Amino acid sequence: MFDNEVKGLKLISSTNTINVPKVIYFDDEVLVLEFIESNQINKKFWSNFGYSLAELHYNT
C-alpha cells in the first residue's frame, strides 16, 4: 500500500531541494518515517519555502 509513497519520497529526496524524512520501515499497513525537527518560522521562512518548492518542481 505504501510502495508509491516510498518511491515518491525517494524521488523528492533525490532532488536535494527540501528536507525529506528517511523511510525507516514500511509494509502494507504502516509507514514509519524519520523524525525531522521543525525550525521556528521566521521572516524568510516562506520565501525560502517558495524557492525550495520552485527548485523541486524544476528538478522533477
Coordinates of C-alpha atoms in Angstrom, one line a residue:
M1 CA 0.0 0.0 0.0
F2 CA 2.8 2.4 0.7
D3 CA 5.1 1.4 -2.2
N4 CA 4.2 4.5 -4.2
E5 CA 4.6 6.8 -1.2
V6 CA 8.1 5.5 -0.6
K7 CA 9.0 5.9 -4.3
G8 CA 7.7 9.4 -4.2
L9 CA 9.7 10.3 -1.1
K10 CA 12.9 8.9 -2.6
L11 CA 12.3 10.8 -5.8
I12 CA 11.8 14.1 -4.0
S13 CA 14.8 13.4 -1.8
S14 CA 17.0 12.7 -4.9
T15 CA 16.5 16.3 -6.0
N16 CA 18.3 17.6 -2.9
T17 CA 16.0 20.6 -2.7
I18 CA 14.0 20.0 0.5
N19 CA 14.5 18.0 3.6
V20 CA 12.6 14.7 3.3
P21 CA 12.3 12.2 6.1
K22 CA 14.0 8.9 5.5
V23 CA 11.9 5.8 5.4
I24 CA 12.7 3.6 8.4
Y25 CA 10.2 0.9 7.7
F26 CA 7.1 0.2 5.6
D27 CA 4.7 -2.7 4.7
D28 CA 1.1 -3.0 3.6
E29 CA -0.2 -1.4 6.8
V30 CA 2.3 1.0 8.1
L31 CA 4.9 3.6 7.0
V32 CA 7.5 4.7 9.6
L33 CA 9.5 7.9 8.8
E34 CA 12.4 9.6 10.4
F35 CA 11.5 12.5 12.7
I36 CA 12.6 15.9 11.4
E37 CA 12.9 18.6 14.0
S38 CA 10.9 21.7 12.9
N39 CA 12.5 25.1 12.9
Q40 CA 10.9 28.3 14.0
I41 CA 9.1 30.2 11.3
N42 CA 10.9 33.5 10.7
K43 CA 10.7 36.3 8.2
K44 CA 12.5 34.3 5.5
F45 CA 10.6 31.0 6.0
W46 CA 8.0 31.5 3.3
S47 CA 10.4 32.9 0.7
N48 CA 12.8 30.0 1.4
F49 CA 9.9 27.6 1.2
G50 CA 8.8 29.1 -2.1
Y51 CA 12.3 29.0 -3.5
S52 CA 12.8 25.3 -2.5
L53 CA 9.4 24.4 -3.9
A54 CA 10.2 26.0 -7.2
E55 CA 13.6 24.2 -7.2
L56 CA 11.8 20.9 -6.5
H57 CA 9.4 21.4 -9.5
Y58 CA 12.3 22.4 -11.7
N59 CA 14.1 19.2 -10.9
T60 CA 11.2 16.8 -11.3

